[in-house]
């Protein structure tokens, strides 16, 4: 168990820049304008040989009402209470402001371990601010430059004694995808118990969708408390925030992402960064939940988002939110299923679940659908059964013969899982039309019970490679030498 360090302070003092410095990656969005960060972002920090958890927080403001700034402040105060150590950042070039003095008094009451960091204090411009920081009465201030990495050794000297009392921990974020299957494993009948996910590592889930679909509200209901900043305003979430929780006894790591609008409507640089961060979260996920609004389901942007998740090879679950507002539920459900099958044929058979993030109804069905999608995503088919199925499929519907050249499918085996990937040996693979590949993919879904999951089929030619197609044989002398190597009677 590691200790937790919360970075707090006024807006635009460099909290997110320092957070990125400590985690070693540009996880948090950084911009010159104040108030970029709104939610709490956690990360695994590394400072020399010290490992700990760092929390990036929203800028503290003197607002206590129910406005967006007031809700951001309450979320930051909760991070202060849950953290073991607080690093209170001030701007060394501005000095101590009256707002800093107010927040220093709050931190003194809420957290026993407070470290004062004077950021942007490189050079002589930060001397005055570093001296003023003593007036806060929170101990020796540390001069830092989050952008240039100065003062990290002083921060290490203070955090080292705290880290000695905690066990070190290391964790990999990226999920295992495109797992190779050995030739011996492909010949064996898989044991269902052996390949059933045990969830020793958290199941990684990303929730994506258009703005104001209810993504943050859904995640708050799943984790059991108001972890994400929510409200009636569209576009509150900016960073892709990950949270760990136990959901119906299943350890999960769930990503909240920013709402994705049409690319043509995005003109603000900050919104572009938010959408890019959300797309990156999809690549870190194993299961992607595409959240739709029941009032405007399957908009063009929803289809693009779902298609992106399928293209990335992730298991997809479609959830329709705000179901408690729907009056004619049976008619609406039939309409949703018809639209799903018609508009997203590449995800045919994927789970479609109706939920209410506000009341929590339908979360048990969503949980079951996610586990099933993840199980199908990991499925493996033995080679013997696969080739028996392939023979029946080609007999029922033979491959086409473009230009009078019949395409023969000879052999198929599964080479990857997460998602399932297959290699088929055939003649003239470059002439195989996409329609026949879709015929094979749909057959795999139906026969081997793999609904909704992305399936990849790679066609490969079989037999000796034609040397005359190789550019190195295009000169007459090389052609003569190649023929001579095949005919031992020719003398050179």
PDB file of C-alpha atoms in Angstrom, residues 251-429:
ATOM      1  CA  UNK A 251     -12.748  -5.505  -9.420  1.00  0.00           C
ATOM      2  CA  UNK A 252     -12.931  -2.852 -12.132  1.00  0.00           C
ATOM      3  CA  UNK A 253     -11.059   0.196 -13.348  1.00  0.00           C
ATOM      4  CA  UNK A 254     -13.588   2.430 -15.091  1.00  0.00           C
ATOM      5  CA  UNK A 255     -12.729   5.444 -17.268  1.00  0.00           C
ATOM      6  CA  UNK A 256     -14.945   8.511 -17.485  1.00  0.00           C
ATOM      7  CA  UNK A 257     -14.396  10.420 -20.720  1.00  0.00           C
ATOM      8  CA  UNK A 258     -15.328  13.791 -22.153  1.00  0.00           C
ATOM      9  CA  UNK A 259     -18.383  14.023 -24.384  1.00  0.00           C
ATOM     10  CA  UNK A 260     -17.501  13.670 -28.057  1.00  0.00           C
ATOM     11  CA  UNK A 261     -19.183  16.061 -30.472  1.00  0.00           C
ATOM     12  CA  UNK A 262     -18.873  16.123 -34.240  1.00  0.00           C
ATOM     13  CA  UNK A 263     -15.381  17.067 -35.321  1.00  0.00           C
ATOM     14  CA  UNK A 264     -16.667  19.973 -37.427  1.00  0.00           C
ATOM     15  CA  UNK A 265     -18.253  21.561 -34.343  1.00  0.00           C
ATOM     16  CA  UNK A 266     -15.071  21.454 -32.262  1.00  0.00           C
ATOM     17  CA  UNK A 267     -13.141  24.708 -32.528  1.00  0.00           C
ATOM     18  CA  UNK A 268     -11.804  25.122 -28.992  1.00  0.00           C
ATOM     19  CA  UNK A 269      -8.291  23.729 -28.474  1.00  0.00           C
ATOM     20  CA  UNK A 270      -9.174  22.496 -24.997  1.00  0.00           C
ATOM     21  CA  UNK A 271     -12.137  20.474 -26.306  1.00  0.00           C
ATOM     22  CA  UNK A 272      -9.914  18.880 -28.935  1.00  0.00           C
ATOM     23  CA  UNK A 273      -7.497  17.839 -26.194  1.00  0.00           C
ATOM     24  CA  UNK A 274     -10.388  16.418 -24.131  1.00  0.00           C
ATOM     25  CA  UNK A 275     -11.704  14.313 -27.024  1.00  0.00           C
ATOM     26  CA  UNK A 276      -8.196  13.063 -27.805  1.00  0.00           C
ATOM     27  CA  UNK A 277      -7.815  12.052 -24.158  1.00  0.00           C
ATOM     28  CA  UNK A 278     -11.100  10.150 -24.323  1.00  0.00           C
ATOM     29  CA  UNK A 279     -10.035   8.271 -27.456  1.00  0.00           C
ATOM     30  CA  UNK A 280      -6.821   7.304 -25.696  1.00  0.00           C
ATOM     31  CA  UNK A 281      -8.891   5.894 -22.822  1.00  0.00           C
ATOM     32  CA  UNK A 282     -10.605   3.554 -25.299  1.00  0.00           C
ATOM     33  CA  UNK A 283      -7.213   2.061 -26.142  1.00  0.00           C
ATOM     34  CA  UNK A 284      -6.601   1.420 -22.426  1.00  0.00           C
ATOM     35  CA  UNK A 285      -9.951  -0.349 -22.014  1.00  0.00           C
ATOM     36  CA  UNK A 286     -10.988  -3.956 -22.501  1.00  0.00           C
ATOM     37  CA  UNK A 287     -14.739  -3.312 -22.640  1.00  0.00           C
ATOM     38  CA  UNK A 288     -16.213  -0.076 -24.027  1.00  0.00           C
ATOM     39  CA  UNK A 289     -19.684   1.051 -22.940  1.00  0.00           C
ATOM     40  CA  UNK A 290     -21.233   3.330 -25.568  1.00  0.00           C
ATOM     41  CA  UNK A 291     -23.775   5.398 -23.635  1.00  0.00           C
ATOM     42  CA  UNK A 292     -26.748   6.790 -25.567  1.00  0.00           C
ATOM     43  CA  UNK A 293     -29.446   9.279 -24.600  1.00  0.00           C
ATOM     44  CA  UNK A 294     -32.906   7.662 -24.880  1.00  0.00           C
ATOM     45  CA  UNK A 295     -34.364  10.894 -26.259  1.00  0.00           C
ATOM     46  CA  UNK A 296     -31.883  11.068 -29.183  1.00  0.00           C
ATOM     47  CA  UNK A 297     -30.438   7.557 -29.667  1.00  0.00           C
ATOM     48  CA  UNK A 298     -28.195   6.435 -32.500  1.00  0.00           C
ATOM     49  CA  UNK A 299     -27.281   9.877 -33.760  1.00  0.00           C
ATOM     50  CA  UNK A 300     -24.557  10.029 -36.405  1.00  0.00           C
ATOM     51  CA  UNK A 301     -21.959  10.795 -33.748  1.00  0.00           C
ATOM     52  CA  UNK A 302     -23.080   7.785 -31.688  1.00  0.00           C
ATOM     53  CA  UNK A 303     -22.488   5.564 -34.707  1.00  0.00           C
ATOM     54  CA  UNK A 304     -19.023   7.011 -35.229  1.00  0.00           C
ATOM     55  CA  UNK A 305     -18.122   6.450 -31.577  1.00  0.00           C
ATOM     56  CA  UNK A 306     -19.333   2.839 -31.619  1.00  0.00           C
ATOM     57  CA  UNK A 307     -17.517   2.167 -34.891  1.00  0.00           C
ATOM     58  CA  UNK A 308     -14.282   3.579 -33.418  1.00  0.00           C
ATOM     59  CA  UNK A 309     -14.501   1.205 -30.437  1.00  0.00           C
ATOM     60  CA  UNK A 310     -15.052  -1.745 -32.809  1.00  0.00           C
ATOM     61  CA  UNK A 311     -12.162  -0.650 -35.025  1.00  0.00           C
ATOM     62  CA  UNK A 312      -9.871  -0.567 -31.979  1.00  0.00           C
ATOM     63  CA  UNK A 313     -10.833  -4.187 -31.340  1.00  0.00           C
ATOM     64  CA  UNK A 314     -12.550  -3.697 -27.992  1.00  0.00           C
ATOM     65  CA  UNK A 315     -15.585  -5.538 -26.663  1.00  0.00           C
ATOM     66  CA  UNK A 316     -18.585  -3.198 -27.011  1.00  0.00           C
ATOM     67  CA  UNK A 317     -21.733  -2.859 -24.896  1.00  0.00           C
ATOM     68  CA  UNK A 318     -24.407  -0.335 -25.920  1.00  0.00           C
ATOM     69  CA  UNK A 319     -26.285   1.223 -22.983  1.00  0.00           C
ATOM     70  CA  UNK A 320     -29.312   3.525 -23.337  1.00  0.00           C
ATOM     71  CA  UNK A 321     -29.467   5.974 -20.419  1.00  0.00           C
ATOM     72  CA  UNK A 322     -32.337   7.992 -18.885  1.00  0.00           C
ATOM     73  CA  UNK A 323     -34.701   5.031 -19.256  1.00  0.00           C
ATOM     74  CA  UNK A 324     -36.722   6.282 -16.268  1.00  0.00           C
ATOM     75  CA  UNK A 325     -37.934   9.195 -18.434  1.00  0.00           C
ATOM     76  CA  UNK A 326     -39.403   6.915 -21.102  1.00  0.00           C
ATOM     77  CA  UNK A 327     -43.138   6.303 -20.961  1.00  0.00           C
ATOM     78  CA  UNK A 328     -43.790   3.670 -23.659  1.00  0.00           C
ATOM     79  CA  UNK A 329     -40.951   1.328 -22.745  1.00  0.00           C
ATOM     80  CA  UNK A 330     -41.888  -1.746 -24.805  1.00  0.00           C
ATOM     81  CA  UNK A 331     -42.430   0.180 -28.030  1.00  0.00           C
ATOM     82  CA  UNK A 332     -39.243   2.183 -27.485  1.00  0.00           C
ATOM     83  CA  UNK A 333     -37.198  -0.952 -26.779  1.00  0.00           C
ATOM     84  CA  UNK A 334     -38.394  -2.602 -30.004  1.00  0.00           C
ATOM     85  CA  UNK A 335     -37.514   0.568 -31.910  1.00  0.00           C
ATOM     86  CA  UNK A 336     -34.037   0.680 -30.345  1.00  0.00           C
ATOM     87  CA  UNK A 337     -33.294  -2.939 -31.279  1.00  0.00           C
ATOM     88  CA  UNK A 338     -34.396  -2.362 -34.858  1.00  0.00           C
ATOM     89  CA  UNK A 339     -32.203   0.759 -35.158  1.00  0.00           C
ATOM     90  CA  UNK A 340     -29.255  -1.061 -33.605  1.00  0.00           C
ATOM     91  CA  UNK A 341     -29.388  -3.955 -36.084  1.00  0.00           C
ATOM     92  CA  UNK A 342     -29.882  -1.625 -39.046  1.00  0.00           C
ATOM     93  CA  UNK A 343     -27.338   1.095 -38.225  1.00  0.00           C
ATOM     94  CA  UNK A 344     -24.561  -0.965 -36.600  1.00  0.00           C
ATOM     95  CA  UNK A 345     -24.328  -4.236 -38.544  1.00  0.00           C
ATOM     96  CA  UNK A 346     -20.637  -4.586 -37.619  1.00  0.00           C
ATOM     97  CA  UNK A 347     -21.729  -5.038 -33.973  1.00  0.00           C
ATOM     98  CA  UNK A 348     -24.565  -7.453 -34.685  1.00  0.00           C
ATOM     99  CA  UNK A 349     -25.474  -9.314 -31.508  1.00  0.00           C
ATOM    100  CA  UNK A 350     -23.698  -6.933 -29.124  1.00  0.00           C
ATOM    101  CA  UNK A 351     -25.540  -6.373 -25.812  1.00  0.00           C
ATOM    102  CA  UNK A 352     -28.109  -3.556 -25.740  1.00  0.00           C
ATOM    103  CA  UNK A 353     -28.999  -2.572 -22.163  1.00  0.00           C
ATOM    104  CA  UNK A 354     -31.372   0.085 -20.834  1.00  0.00           C
ATOM    105  CA  UNK A 355     -30.249   1.844 -17.653  1.00  0.00           C
ATOM    106  CA  UNK A 356     -31.015   4.826 -15.478  1.00  0.00           C
ATOM    107  CA  UNK A 357     -27.854   6.403 -14.093  1.00  0.00           C
ATOM    108  CA  UNK A 358     -29.927   8.623 -11.821  1.00  0.00           C
ATOM    109  CA  UNK A 359     -31.892   5.860 -10.074  1.00  0.00           C
ATOM    110  CA  UNK A 360     -29.468   2.961 -10.587  1.00  0.00           C
ATOM    111  CA  UNK A 361     -32.013   0.698 -12.293  1.00  0.00           C
ATOM    112  CA  UNK A 362     -30.561  -1.685 -14.857  1.00  0.00           C
ATOM    113  CA  UNK A 363     -27.000  -1.617 -13.478  1.00  0.00           C
ATOM    114  CA  UNK A 364     -27.174  -5.341 -12.677  1.00  0.00           C
ATOM    115  CA  UNK A 365     -28.039  -6.068 -16.323  1.00  0.00           C
ATOM    116  CA  UNK A 366     -25.238  -3.760 -17.463  1.00  0.00           C
ATOM    117  CA  UNK A 367     -22.783  -5.600 -15.208  1.00  0.00           C
ATOM    118  CA  UNK A 368     -23.852  -8.992 -16.612  1.00  0.00           C
ATOM    119  CA  UNK A 369     -23.612  -7.706 -20.200  1.00  0.00           C
ATOM    120  CA  UNK A 370     -20.084  -6.379 -19.622  1.00  0.00           C
ATOM    121  CA  UNK A 371     -18.895  -9.693 -18.163  1.00  0.00           C
ATOM    122  CA  UNK A 372     -20.428 -11.633 -21.047  1.00  0.00           C
ATOM    123  CA  UNK A 373     -18.878  -9.327 -23.650  1.00  0.00           C
ATOM    124  CA  UNK A 374     -15.494  -9.675 -21.958  1.00  0.00           C
ATOM    125  CA  UNK A 375     -15.851 -13.475 -21.893  1.00  0.00           C
ATOM    126  CA  UNK A 376     -16.643 -13.572 -25.628  1.00  0.00           C
ATOM    127  CA  UNK A 377     -13.712 -11.217 -26.292  1.00  0.00           C
ATOM    128  CA  UNK A 378     -11.409 -13.855 -24.738  1.00  0.00           C
ATOM    129  CA  UNK A 379     -12.977 -16.858 -26.526  1.00  0.00           C
ATOM    130  CA  UNK A 380     -10.873 -19.454 -28.353  1.00  0.00           C
ATOM    131  CA  UNK A 381     -12.024 -22.019 -30.929  1.00  0.00           C
ATOM    132  CA  UNK A 382     -10.015 -25.239 -31.528  1.00  0.00           C
ATOM    133  CA  UNK A 383      -8.670 -25.769 -35.028  1.00  0.00           C
ATOM    134  CA  UNK A 384     -10.499 -29.070 -35.589  1.00  0.00           C
ATOM    135  CA  UNK A 385     -13.939 -27.564 -34.951  1.00  0.00           C
ATOM    136  CA  UNK A 386     -13.000 -24.491 -36.958  1.00  0.00           C
ATOM    137  CA  UNK A 387     -12.142 -26.458 -40.097  1.00  0.00           C
ATOM    138  CA  UNK A 388     -15.247 -28.642 -39.808  1.00  0.00           C
ATOM    139  CA  UNK A 389     -17.279 -25.447 -39.720  1.00  0.00           C
ATOM    140  CA  UNK A 390     -15.285 -23.973 -42.648  1.00  0.00           C
ATOM    141  CA  UNK A 391     -16.070 -27.020 -44.808  1.00  0.00           C
ATOM    142  CA  UNK A 392     -19.776 -26.678 -44.120  1.00  0.00           C
ATOM    143  CA  UNK A 393     -19.718 -22.919 -44.841  1.00  0.00           C
ATOM    144  CA  UNK A 394     -17.925 -23.295 -48.195  1.00  0.00           C
ATOM    145  CA  UNK A 395     -20.206 -26.167 -49.199  1.00  0.00           C
ATOM    146  CA  UNK A 396     -23.328 -24.133 -48.428  1.00  0.00           C
ATOM    147  CA  UNK A 397     -21.981 -21.025 -50.161  1.00  0.00           C
ATOM    148  CA  UNK A 398     -18.801 -21.562 -52.247  1.00  0.00           C
ATOM    149  CA  UNK A 399     -16.343 -18.674 -52.648  1.00  0.00           C
ATOM    150  CA  UNK A 400     -16.697 -16.639 -55.843  1.00  0.00           C
ATOM    151  CA  UNK A 401     -14.635 -17.164 -58.986  1.00  0.00           C
ATOM    152  CA  UNK A 402     -13.574 -13.679 -60.169  1.00  0.00           C
ATOM    153  CA  UNK A 403     -12.252 -13.829 -63.716  1.00  0.00           C
ATOM    154  CA  UNK A 404     -12.952 -17.550 -63.853  1.00  0.00           C
ATOM    155  CA  UNK A 405     -10.382 -18.295 -61.108  1.00  0.00           C
ATOM    156  CA  UNK A 406     -12.034 -20.222 -58.303  1.00  0.00           C
ATOM    157  CA  UNK A 407     -10.919 -19.223 -54.787  1.00  0.00           C
ATOM    158  CA  UNK A 408     -10.340 -22.282 -52.616  1.00  0.00           C
ATOM    159  CA  UNK A 409     -10.381 -22.028 -48.820  1.00  0.00           C
ATOM    160  CA  UNK A 410      -8.130 -24.810 -47.557  1.00  0.00           C
ATOM    161  CA  UNK A 411      -7.473 -24.258 -43.864  1.00  0.00           C
ATOM    162  CA  UNK A 412      -8.330 -21.922 -40.958  1.00  0.00           C
ATOM    163  CA  UNK A 413      -6.927 -21.517 -37.462  1.00  0.00           C
ATOM    164  CA  UNK A 414      -7.261 -19.002 -34.646  1.00  0.00           C
ATOM    165  CA  UNK A 415      -4.047 -17.126 -33.938  1.00  0.00           C
ATOM    166  CA  UNK A 416      -5.173 -14.434 -31.471  1.00  0.00           C
ATOM    167  CA  UNK A 417      -7.679 -13.581 -28.779  1.00  0.00           C
ATOM    168  CA  UNK A 418      -8.735 -10.238 -27.281  1.00  0.00           C
ATOM    169  CA  UNK A 419     -10.313  -9.864 -29.886  1.00  0.00           C
ATOM    170  CA  UNK A 420     -10.555 -13.205 -31.731  1.00  0.00           C
ATOM    171  CA  UNK A 421      -8.322 -13.270 -34.806  1.00  0.00           C
ATOM    172  CA  UNK A 422      -8.240 -15.992 -37.479  1.00  0.00           C
ATOM    173  CA  UNK A 423      -5.974 -16.841 -40.412  1.00  0.00           C
ATOM    174  CA  UNK A 424      -7.422 -18.607 -43.467  1.00  0.00           C
ATOM    175  CA  UNK A 425      -5.151 -20.198 -46.064  1.00  0.00           C
ATOM    176  CA  UNK A 426      -6.608 -19.869 -49.553  1.00  0.00           C
ATOM    177  CA  UNK A 427      -5.774 -19.422 -53.197  1.00  0.00           C
ATOM    178  CA  UNK A 428      -5.863 -15.913 -54.634  1.00  0.00           C
ATOM    179  CA  UNK A 429      -6.400 -14.094 -51.294  1.00  0.00           C
TER     180      UNK A 429
END
